[in-house]
């Protein structure tokens, strides 16, 4: 650990191909999920993930650029109310002064049996499960184009189109929640997207997949590197990196009297 209100020099060495990593996410964060120890296939039933509502596909799959990941898909001819909710409890009570991070990679939303294609809104939301196990806040993907956000308790939760921000399809992007005991903040791609006071903390994490169109649209979203860390406000700042240093030239001496 680092002492508070002091400056500490940290040296980083590189260029040794035989060096082995000593990084350990489980030892670093309160919660760390990279899914590498999960089994391929259905996520439900693994490591405490439970089905809260509906039917869909949420599985552990292999990504070409990120190892094992969660892949969430919703496919049905039903309306939005047929969403699929999968959650994992992290804390026994609502917890504050923490930050939750996850990486997400949305893919394109496309119809499978529409001729001609109809207008549609495909949605896939990540949700922070509140004290009662359902009240939540999370980002929603609207028709591949924008991140929006979902807020509320099932089944009265709603999506809002206020202040949409662009969604990078087929690219990994970071999402972050911060809870300080008074309010909550949602960041998308490191930009503050939503701030409110209706949450007192979180109890768990979850995934919801749904769509607002008929005739079997498919929308796949990948999730990886979920972790929870301590959070204080204001957050500590990072100092200016120092200069690269090189070792001095070697010298030797022989002889003597």
Short mmCIF file of N, CA and C in Angstrom, two decimals, residues 1-99:
data_model
loop_
_atom_site.label_atom_id
_atom_site.label_comp_id
_atom_site.label_asym_id
_atom_site.label_seq_id
_atom_site.Cartn_x
_atom_site.Cartn_y
_atom_site.Cartn_z
N UNK A 1 0.84 -1.19 0.00
CA UNK A 1 0.00 0.00 0.00
C UNK A 1 0.88 1.25 0.00
N UNK A 2 0.30 2.37 -0.44
CA UNK A 2 1.02 3.63 -0.49
C UNK A 2 0.52 4.56 0.61
N UNK A 3 1.43 5.24 1.26
CA UNK A 3 1.05 6.14 2.35
C UNK A 3 0.32 7.36 1.78
N UNK A 4 -0.65 7.86 2.53
CA UNK A 4 -1.42 9.02 2.09
C UNK A 4 -0.58 10.29 2.20
N UNK A 5 -0.88 11.25 1.31
CA UNK A 5 -0.27 12.59 1.35
C UNK A 5 1.24 12.56 1.21
N UNK A 6 1.75 11.56 0.52
CA UNK A 6 3.18 11.48 0.26
C UNK A 6 3.39 11.16 -1.21
N UNK A 7 4.59 11.45 -1.69
CA UNK A 7 4.95 11.12 -3.08
C UNK A 7 5.79 9.86 -3.08
N UNK A 8 5.51 8.97 -4.00
CA UNK A 8 6.22 7.71 -4.10
C UNK A 8 6.68 7.49 -5.53
N UNK A 9 7.96 7.22 -5.71
CA UNK A 9 8.48 6.91 -7.03
C UNK A 9 8.26 5.43 -7.33
N UNK A 10 7.70 5.15 -8.49
CA UNK A 10 7.47 3.77 -8.92
C UNK A 10 8.28 3.55 -10.19
N UNK A 11 9.12 2.53 -10.17
CA UNK A 11 9.98 2.25 -11.32
C UNK A 11 9.42 1.05 -12.10
N UNK A 12 9.43 1.19 -13.40
CA UNK A 12 8.96 0.11 -14.26
C UNK A 12 10.12 -0.32 -15.17
N UNK A 13 10.35 -1.62 -15.23
CA UNK A 13 11.42 -2.17 -16.04
C UNK A 13 10.82 -3.00 -17.17
N UNK A 14 11.44 -2.97 -18.31
CA UNK A 14 10.92 -3.70 -19.45
C UNK A 14 12.08 -4.22 -20.28
N UNK A 15 11.75 -5.11 -21.21
CA UNK A 15 12.75 -5.63 -22.12
C UNK A 15 13.32 -6.97 -21.73
N UNK A 16 12.76 -7.61 -20.69
CA UNK A 16 13.22 -8.94 -20.29
C UNK A 16 12.21 -9.97 -20.74
N UNK A 17 12.49 -10.69 -21.83
CA UNK A 17 11.50 -11.63 -22.37
C UNK A 17 11.24 -12.83 -21.47
N UNK A 18 12.11 -13.08 -20.51
CA UNK A 18 11.92 -14.23 -19.63
C UNK A 18 11.16 -13.87 -18.36
N UNK A 19 10.84 -12.59 -18.17
CA UNK A 19 10.10 -12.17 -16.97
C UNK A 19 8.67 -12.70 -17.02
N UNK A 20 8.15 -13.12 -15.89
CA UNK A 20 6.78 -13.62 -15.81
C UNK A 20 5.91 -12.61 -15.08
N UNK A 21 4.65 -12.58 -15.44
CA UNK A 21 3.74 -11.63 -14.81
C UNK A 21 3.43 -12.02 -13.37
N UNK A 22 3.29 -11.02 -12.53
CA UNK A 22 2.87 -11.25 -11.15
C UNK A 22 1.54 -10.55 -10.87
N UNK A 23 0.86 -10.08 -11.93
CA UNK A 23 -0.42 -9.39 -11.74
C UNK A 23 -1.47 -10.37 -11.24
N UNK A 24 -2.35 -9.88 -10.37
CA UNK A 24 -3.39 -10.72 -9.80
C UNK A 24 -4.61 -9.85 -9.52
N UNK A 25 -5.60 -9.92 -10.41
CA UNK A 25 -6.78 -9.09 -10.27
C UNK A 25 -7.53 -9.35 -8.98
N UNK A 26 -7.59 -10.62 -8.55
CA UNK A 26 -8.34 -10.96 -7.33
C UNK A 26 -7.67 -10.37 -6.10
N UNK A 27 -6.35 -10.20 -6.12
CA UNK A 27 -5.65 -9.62 -4.98
C UNK A 27 -5.66 -8.10 -5.02
N UNK A 28 -5.97 -7.52 -6.19
CA UNK A 28 -5.92 -6.08 -6.37
C UNK A 28 -7.25 -5.41 -6.10
N UNK A 29 -8.36 -6.05 -6.53
CA UNK A 29 -9.68 -5.42 -6.48
C UNK A 29 -10.60 -6.13 -5.50
N UNK A 30 -11.66 -5.44 -5.08
CA UNK A 30 -12.66 -6.03 -4.20
C UNK A 30 -13.33 -7.21 -4.90
N UNK A 31 -13.68 -7.01 -6.15
CA UNK A 31 -14.24 -8.06 -7.01
C UNK A 31 -13.52 -7.98 -8.34
N UNK A 32 -13.15 -9.13 -8.90
CA UNK A 32 -12.50 -9.15 -10.21
C UNK A 32 -13.01 -10.35 -11.00
N UNK A 33 -13.57 -10.07 -12.18
CA UNK A 33 -14.12 -11.12 -13.02
C UNK A 33 -13.58 -10.96 -14.44
N UNK A 34 -12.68 -11.86 -14.85
CA UNK A 34 -12.24 -11.86 -16.24
C UNK A 34 -12.75 -13.11 -16.97
N UNK A 35 -13.47 -13.98 -16.23
CA UNK A 35 -14.20 -15.12 -16.78
C UNK A 35 -13.30 -16.22 -17.35
N UNK A 36 -11.98 -16.11 -17.16
CA UNK A 36 -11.09 -17.12 -17.72
C UNK A 36 -11.26 -18.47 -17.03
N UNK A 37 -11.74 -18.47 -15.79
CA UNK A 37 -11.95 -19.74 -15.08
C UNK A 37 -13.38 -20.25 -15.20
N UNK A 38 -14.22 -19.58 -16.01
CA UNK A 38 -15.58 -20.03 -16.24
C UNK A 38 -15.57 -21.10 -17.34
N UNK A 39 -16.64 -21.91 -17.36
CA UNK A 39 -16.80 -22.91 -18.41
C UNK A 39 -17.53 -22.30 -19.60
N UNK A 40 -17.14 -22.68 -20.80
CA UNK A 40 -17.84 -22.24 -21.99
C UNK A 40 -19.28 -22.75 -21.95
N UNK A 41 -20.20 -21.93 -22.43
CA UNK A 41 -21.61 -22.30 -22.43
C UNK A 41 -22.42 -21.38 -21.56
N UNK A 42 -23.58 -21.84 -21.10
CA UNK A 42 -24.52 -21.00 -20.37
C UNK A 42 -23.88 -20.36 -19.14
N UNK A 43 -24.12 -19.06 -18.96
CA UNK A 43 -23.60 -18.35 -17.79
C UNK A 43 -24.43 -18.66 -16.56
N UNK A 44 -25.73 -18.84 -16.73
CA UNK A 44 -26.63 -19.09 -15.61
C UNK A 44 -26.15 -20.31 -14.81
N UNK A 45 -26.06 -20.14 -13.50
CA UNK A 45 -25.64 -21.22 -12.63
C UNK A 45 -24.15 -21.24 -12.34
N UNK A 46 -23.37 -20.45 -13.06
CA UNK A 46 -21.93 -20.40 -12.81
C UNK A 46 -21.60 -19.25 -11.85
N UNK A 47 -20.85 -19.54 -10.81
CA UNK A 47 -20.28 -18.52 -9.94
C UNK A 47 -21.33 -17.56 -9.38
N UNK A 48 -22.53 -18.06 -9.13
CA UNK A 48 -23.56 -17.24 -8.50
C UNK A 48 -24.42 -16.43 -9.44
N UNK A 49 -24.29 -16.58 -10.77
CA UNK A 49 -25.15 -15.87 -11.71
C UNK A 49 -26.52 -16.54 -11.74
N UNK A 50 -27.59 -15.74 -11.53
CA UNK A 50 -28.95 -16.27 -11.45
C UNK A 50 -29.85 -15.61 -12.48
N UNK A 51 -30.87 -16.35 -12.92
CA UNK A 51 -31.86 -15.84 -13.86
C UNK A 51 -32.98 -15.18 -13.08
N UNK A 52 -33.22 -13.87 -13.35
CA UNK A 52 -34.27 -13.14 -12.65
C UNK A 52 -35.56 -13.06 -13.46
N UNK A 53 -35.45 -13.10 -14.77
CA UNK A 53 -36.67 -12.92 -15.56
C UNK A 53 -36.42 -13.28 -17.01
N UNK A 54 -37.40 -13.91 -17.64
CA UNK A 54 -37.41 -14.04 -19.09
C UNK A 54 -36.51 -15.12 -19.65
N UNK A 55 -36.38 -15.09 -20.96
CA UNK A 55 -35.60 -16.09 -21.68
C UNK A 55 -34.74 -15.40 -22.72
N UNK A 56 -33.53 -15.85 -22.86
CA UNK A 56 -32.61 -15.28 -23.84
C UNK A 56 -31.35 -16.11 -23.84
N UNK A 57 -30.29 -15.54 -24.33
CA UNK A 57 -29.01 -16.24 -24.37
C UNK A 57 -27.97 -15.39 -23.67
N UNK A 58 -27.33 -15.93 -22.69
CA UNK A 58 -26.24 -15.26 -22.00
C UNK A 58 -25.22 -16.34 -21.67
N UNK A 59 -24.10 -16.32 -22.36
CA UNK A 59 -23.18 -17.44 -22.27
C UNK A 59 -21.73 -16.98 -22.21
N UNK A 60 -20.88 -17.90 -21.80
CA UNK A 60 -19.45 -17.68 -21.85
C UNK A 60 -18.95 -18.16 -23.21
N UNK A 61 -18.32 -17.25 -23.93
CA UNK A 61 -17.83 -17.56 -25.26
C UNK A 61 -16.37 -17.14 -25.36
N UNK A 62 -15.71 -17.57 -26.42
CA UNK A 62 -14.33 -17.19 -26.66
C UNK A 62 -14.27 -16.07 -27.67
N UNK A 63 -13.62 -14.98 -27.28
CA UNK A 63 -13.46 -13.83 -28.17
C UNK A 63 -12.08 -13.88 -28.82
N UNK A 64 -11.99 -13.44 -30.05
CA UNK A 64 -10.71 -13.46 -30.75
C UNK A 64 -9.74 -12.43 -30.19
N UNK A 65 -10.25 -11.43 -29.46
CA UNK A 65 -9.37 -10.37 -28.98
C UNK A 65 -9.39 -10.17 -27.48
N UNK A 66 -10.05 -11.09 -26.72
CA UNK A 66 -10.12 -10.86 -25.28
C UNK A 66 -10.31 -12.13 -24.46
N UNK A 67 -9.96 -13.28 -25.00
CA UNK A 67 -10.11 -14.52 -24.24
C UNK A 67 -11.56 -14.85 -24.00
N UNK A 68 -11.88 -15.40 -22.81
CA UNK A 68 -13.25 -15.74 -22.48
C UNK A 68 -14.02 -14.49 -22.08
N UNK A 69 -15.24 -14.38 -22.58
CA UNK A 69 -16.08 -13.20 -22.31
C UNK A 69 -17.52 -13.67 -22.11
N UNK A 70 -18.37 -12.75 -21.60
CA UNK A 70 -19.81 -12.99 -21.60
C UNK A 70 -20.37 -12.50 -22.93
N UNK A 71 -21.17 -13.33 -23.57
CA UNK A 71 -21.89 -12.91 -24.77
C UNK A 71 -23.38 -12.94 -24.46
N UNK A 72 -24.04 -11.77 -24.58
CA UNK A 72 -25.47 -11.70 -24.32
C UNK A 72 -26.20 -11.48 -25.64
N UNK A 73 -27.25 -12.24 -25.84
CA UNK A 73 -28.05 -12.16 -27.06
C UNK A 73 -29.51 -12.23 -26.67
N UNK A 74 -30.35 -11.43 -27.32
CA UNK A 74 -31.79 -11.59 -27.15
C UNK A 74 -32.41 -11.83 -28.51
N UNK A 75 -33.18 -12.89 -28.64
CA UNK A 75 -33.82 -13.18 -29.91
C UNK A 75 -35.21 -13.74 -29.64
N UNK A 76 -36.21 -13.01 -30.13
CA UNK A 76 -37.59 -13.40 -29.89
C UNK A 76 -38.49 -12.56 -30.77
N UNK A 77 -39.72 -12.96 -30.92
CA UNK A 77 -40.68 -12.15 -31.65
C UNK A 77 -41.53 -11.32 -30.70
N UNK A 78 -41.21 -11.35 -29.41
CA UNK A 78 -42.00 -10.62 -28.43
C UNK A 78 -41.51 -9.18 -28.29
N UNK A 79 -42.30 -8.38 -27.59
CA UNK A 79 -41.96 -6.97 -27.39
C UNK A 79 -40.97 -6.83 -26.25
N UNK A 80 -40.65 -5.60 -25.88
CA UNK A 80 -39.61 -5.33 -24.89
C UNK A 80 -39.81 -6.08 -23.58
N UNK A 81 -41.05 -6.28 -23.17
CA UNK A 81 -41.31 -6.91 -21.88
C UNK A 81 -40.77 -8.31 -21.75
N UNK A 82 -40.34 -8.92 -22.85
CA UNK A 82 -39.78 -10.27 -22.79
C UNK A 82 -38.31 -10.29 -22.50
N UNK A 83 -37.77 -9.25 -21.85
CA UNK A 83 -36.34 -9.16 -21.62
C UNK A 83 -35.79 -10.29 -20.76
N UNK A 84 -34.49 -10.45 -20.82
CA UNK A 84 -33.79 -11.50 -20.09
C UNK A 84 -32.88 -10.85 -19.07
N UNK A 85 -33.03 -11.17 -17.80
CA UNK A 85 -32.25 -10.56 -16.74
C UNK A 85 -31.44 -11.61 -16.01
N UNK A 86 -30.15 -11.41 -16.00
CA UNK A 86 -29.25 -12.32 -15.30
C UNK A 86 -28.41 -11.50 -14.34
N UNK A 87 -28.29 -11.93 -13.09
CA UNK A 87 -27.59 -11.13 -12.10
C UNK A 87 -26.69 -11.95 -11.21
N UNK A 88 -25.76 -11.26 -10.56
CA UNK A 88 -24.84 -11.89 -9.61
C UNK A 88 -24.74 -10.99 -8.39
N UNK A 89 -25.08 -11.51 -7.22
CA UNK A 89 -24.97 -10.73 -5.99
C UNK A 89 -23.51 -10.64 -5.57
N UNK A 90 -23.08 -9.43 -5.23
CA UNK A 90 -21.70 -9.21 -4.80
C UNK A 90 -21.60 -8.93 -3.30
N UNK A 91 -22.62 -8.24 -2.75
CA UNK A 91 -22.58 -7.82 -1.35
C UNK A 91 -23.89 -8.18 -0.67
N UNK A 92 -23.83 -8.45 0.63
CA UNK A 92 -25.04 -8.79 1.38
C UNK A 92 -25.95 -7.58 1.56
N UNK A 93 -25.38 -6.40 1.63
CA UNK A 93 -26.15 -5.16 1.77
C UNK A 93 -25.67 -4.16 0.73
N UNK A 94 -26.48 -3.14 0.49
CA UNK A 94 -26.10 -2.11 -0.46
C UNK A 94 -24.79 -1.45 -0.02
N UNK A 95 -23.85 -1.36 -0.93
CA UNK A 95 -22.50 -0.92 -0.60
C UNK A 95 -22.17 0.38 -1.32
N UNK A 96 -21.51 1.29 -0.62
CA UNK A 96 -21.16 2.58 -1.19
C UNK A 96 -19.64 2.76 -1.19
N UNK A 97 -19.21 3.91 -1.68
CA UNK A 97 -17.80 4.25 -1.78
C UNK A 97 -17.03 3.22 -2.58
N UNK A 98 -17.65 2.82 -3.67
CA UNK A 98 -17.02 1.89 -4.59
C UNK A 98 -17.24 2.36 -6.01
N UNK A 99 -16.41 1.87 -6.90
CA UNK A 99 -16.56 2.10 -8.33
C UNK A 99 -16.59 0.75 -9.03
#
